[in-house]
């Protein structure tokens, strides 16, 4: 094997390694789906959005049907407003509910949609009215500790 062949082989491995690093970076940043098809926009308000981030997936039945495009605070209701873009092929009934869910025990959060049974669909710019906020692990631990402390104080009396 000559010097030129060895340099070409090493260059190929370096290129392959670079492509693998770029792929992993895109996967970690939730940028791997390059769906350029037509979409429509929906919004939903939550009391607490937890750690939901822009570009988080929107899923229904475990299948990604869109992405979160913006998160803001409504100055009148003081609720977090989530704006999402959904694939135009996926039309949801107007009584669809949205939940902020966590992938695994400590994984990333995503938006889950549960379709209702209505005959009318949500239109572009529509609003999902039934929502369930994120479950915040710190709040659950705090409630557990508070309840344990209350039980311990009641036993001493």
Coordinates of C-alpha atoms in Angstrom, one line a residue:
X1 CA 0.0 0.0 0.0
X2 CA 1.5 3.3 -1.1
X3 CA 1.7 6.6 0.7
X4 CA -1.0 8.1 -1.4
X5 CA -3.4 5.2 -0.8
X6 CA -2.8 5.5 3.0
X7 CA -3.4 9.2 3.0
X8 CA -6.7 8.7 1.1
X9 CA -7.8 6.1 3.5
X10 CA -7.0 8.3 6.5
X11 CA -8.8 11.2 4.9
X12 CA -11.9 9.0 4.4
X13 CA -11.9 8.0 8.0
X14 CA -11.6 11.6 9.1
X15 CA -14.5 12.6 6.8
X16 CA -16.6 9.7 8.2
X17 CA -15.9 10.8 11.8
X18 CA -16.8 14.4 11.0
X19 CA -20.1 13.3 9.5
X20 CA -20.9 11.2 12.6
X21 CA -20.2 14.1 14.9
X22 CA -22.4 16.4 12.8
X23 CA -25.2 13.8 12.9
X24 CA -24.9 13.5 16.7
X25 CA -25.0 17.2 17.1
X26 CA -28.1 17.5 15.0
X27 CA -29.7 14.7 16.9
X28 CA -28.9 16.3 20.3
X29 CA -30.4 19.6 19.1
X30 CA -33.6 18.1 17.8
X31 CA -32.8 19.2 14.3
X32 CA -32.7 15.8 12.6
X33 CA -36.2 16.0 11.0
X34 CA -36.0 18.2 8.0
X35 CA -39.7 18.1 7.1
X36 CA -40.3 20.9 4.6
X37 CA -43.9 20.0 3.9
X38 CA -46.9 22.2 4.5
X39 CA -47.7 22.9 8.2
X40 CA -50.3 24.7 10.2
X41 CA -50.0 26.6 13.5
X42 CA -51.8 25.9 16.8
X43 CA -51.4 27.4 20.3
X44 CA -52.1 26.1 23.8
X45 CA -51.7 27.7 27.3
X46 CA -50.3 26.0 30.3
X47 CA -50.0 26.9 34.0
X48 CA -46.5 25.5 34.0
X49 CA -44.4 24.5 31.0
X50 CA -41.6 23.0 33.0
X51 CA -38.5 22.4 30.9
X52 CA -40.3 22.4 27.5
X53 CA -38.1 24.1 24.9
X54 CA -38.5 25.5 21.4
X55 CA -38.0 22.7 18.8
X56 CA -39.3 20.1 21.2
X57 CA -41.3 17.5 19.4
X58 CA -45.1 17.4 19.3
X59 CA -46.2 13.8 19.4
X60 CA -49.5 11.9 19.1
X61 CA -49.6 8.2 19.8
X62 CA -45.7 8.3 20.1
X63 CA -45.3 9.6 16.5
X64 CA -43.8 13.1 15.9
X65 CA -46.4 15.2 14.1
X66 CA -44.8 18.7 14.6
X67 CA -42.5 20.9 16.6
X68 CA -42.8 23.6 19.2
X69 CA -41.9 26.9 17.5
X70 CA -42.3 29.5 20.3
X71 CA -42.9 29.8 24.0
X72 CA -44.1 33.0 25.6
X73 CA -45.8 34.3 28.8
X74 CA -49.3 35.8 28.4
X75 CA -49.3 39.1 30.3
X76 CA -53.0 38.9 31.2
X77 CA -53.4 35.3 32.4
X78 CA -49.7 34.7 33.4
X79 CA -49.8 31.4 31.6
X80 CA -47.1 30.0 29.3
X81 CA -48.3 30.1 25.7
X82 CA -46.9 27.4 23.5
X83 CA -47.0 27.8 19.7
X84 CA -46.5 24.7 17.6
X85 CA -46.4 23.8 13.9
X86 CA -48.0 20.6 12.9
X87 CA -47.8 18.6 9.7
X88 CA -50.7 19.6 7.4
X89 CA -51.5 15.9 6.8
X90 CA -52.4 15.5 10.5
X91 CA -55.7 17.2 11.2
X92 CA -56.8 17.1 14.9
X93 CA -60.3 17.5 16.2
X94 CA -61.2 20.7 18.0
X95 CA -61.6 18.9 21.3
X96 CA -58.0 17.7 21.3
X97 CA -56.1 17.9 24.6
X98 CA -52.4 18.7 25.0
X99 CA -50.1 17.5 27.8
X100 CA -46.5 18.3 28.5
X101 CA -44.8 14.9 29.0
X102 CA -41.3 13.7 29.8
X103 CA -39.4 11.1 27.8
X104 CA -38.3 8.6 30.5
X105 CA -37.7 9.5 34.1
X106 CA -35.3 12.4 33.5
X107 CA -35.5 12.9 29.8
X108 CA -36.4 15.8 27.6
X109 CA -39.9 17.1 27.7
X110 CA -42.3 17.1 24.7
X111 CA -45.8 18.0 23.9
X112 CA -48.3 15.2 23.6
X113 CA -51.6 15.5 21.8
X114 CA -54.6 13.3 22.5
X115 CA -57.3 13.6 19.8
X116 CA -60.9 14.0 20.9
X117 CA -64.0 12.8 19.1
X118 CA -65.4 15.9 17.5
X119 CA -66.3 16.1 13.9
X120 CA -64.8 19.6 13.5
X121 CA -61.0 20.0 13.1
X122 CA -58.7 22.6 14.5
X123 CA -57.8 25.2 11.8
X124 CA -54.6 27.1 11.2
X125 CA -54.2 29.6 14.1
X126 CA -56.5 27.5 16.3
X127 CA -56.2 27.1 20.1
X128 CA -56.1 23.9 22.1
X129 CA -58.3 24.6 25.1
X130 CA -57.8 21.4 27.2
X131 CA -54.3 21.3 28.6
X132 CA -52.3 19.6 31.3
X133 CA -49.2 21.3 32.7
X134 CA -45.8 19.7 33.2
X135 CA -45.2 17.6 36.2
X136 CA -42.2 19.2 38.0
X137 CA -40.1 16.7 39.9
X138 CA -39.0 19.2 42.5
X139 CA -42.6 20.0 43.3
X140 CA -43.4 16.3 43.7
X141 CA -40.5 15.8 46.1
X142 CA -41.5 18.9 48.1
X143 CA -45.0 17.7 48.5
X144 CA -43.8 14.2 49.5
X145 CA -41.4 15.7 52.2
X146 CA -44.1 18.1 53.4
X147 CA -46.6 15.2 53.8
X148 CA -44.0 13.1 55.6
X149 CA -43.2 16.0 58.0
X150 CA -47.0 16.5 58.6
X151 CA -47.5 12.8 59.4
X152 CA -44.5 12.8 61.7
X153 CA -45.8 15.8 63.6
X154 CA -49.2 14.2 64.0
X155 CA -47.8 11.0 65.4
X156 CA -45.9 12.9 68.2
X157 CA -49.1 14.5 69.6

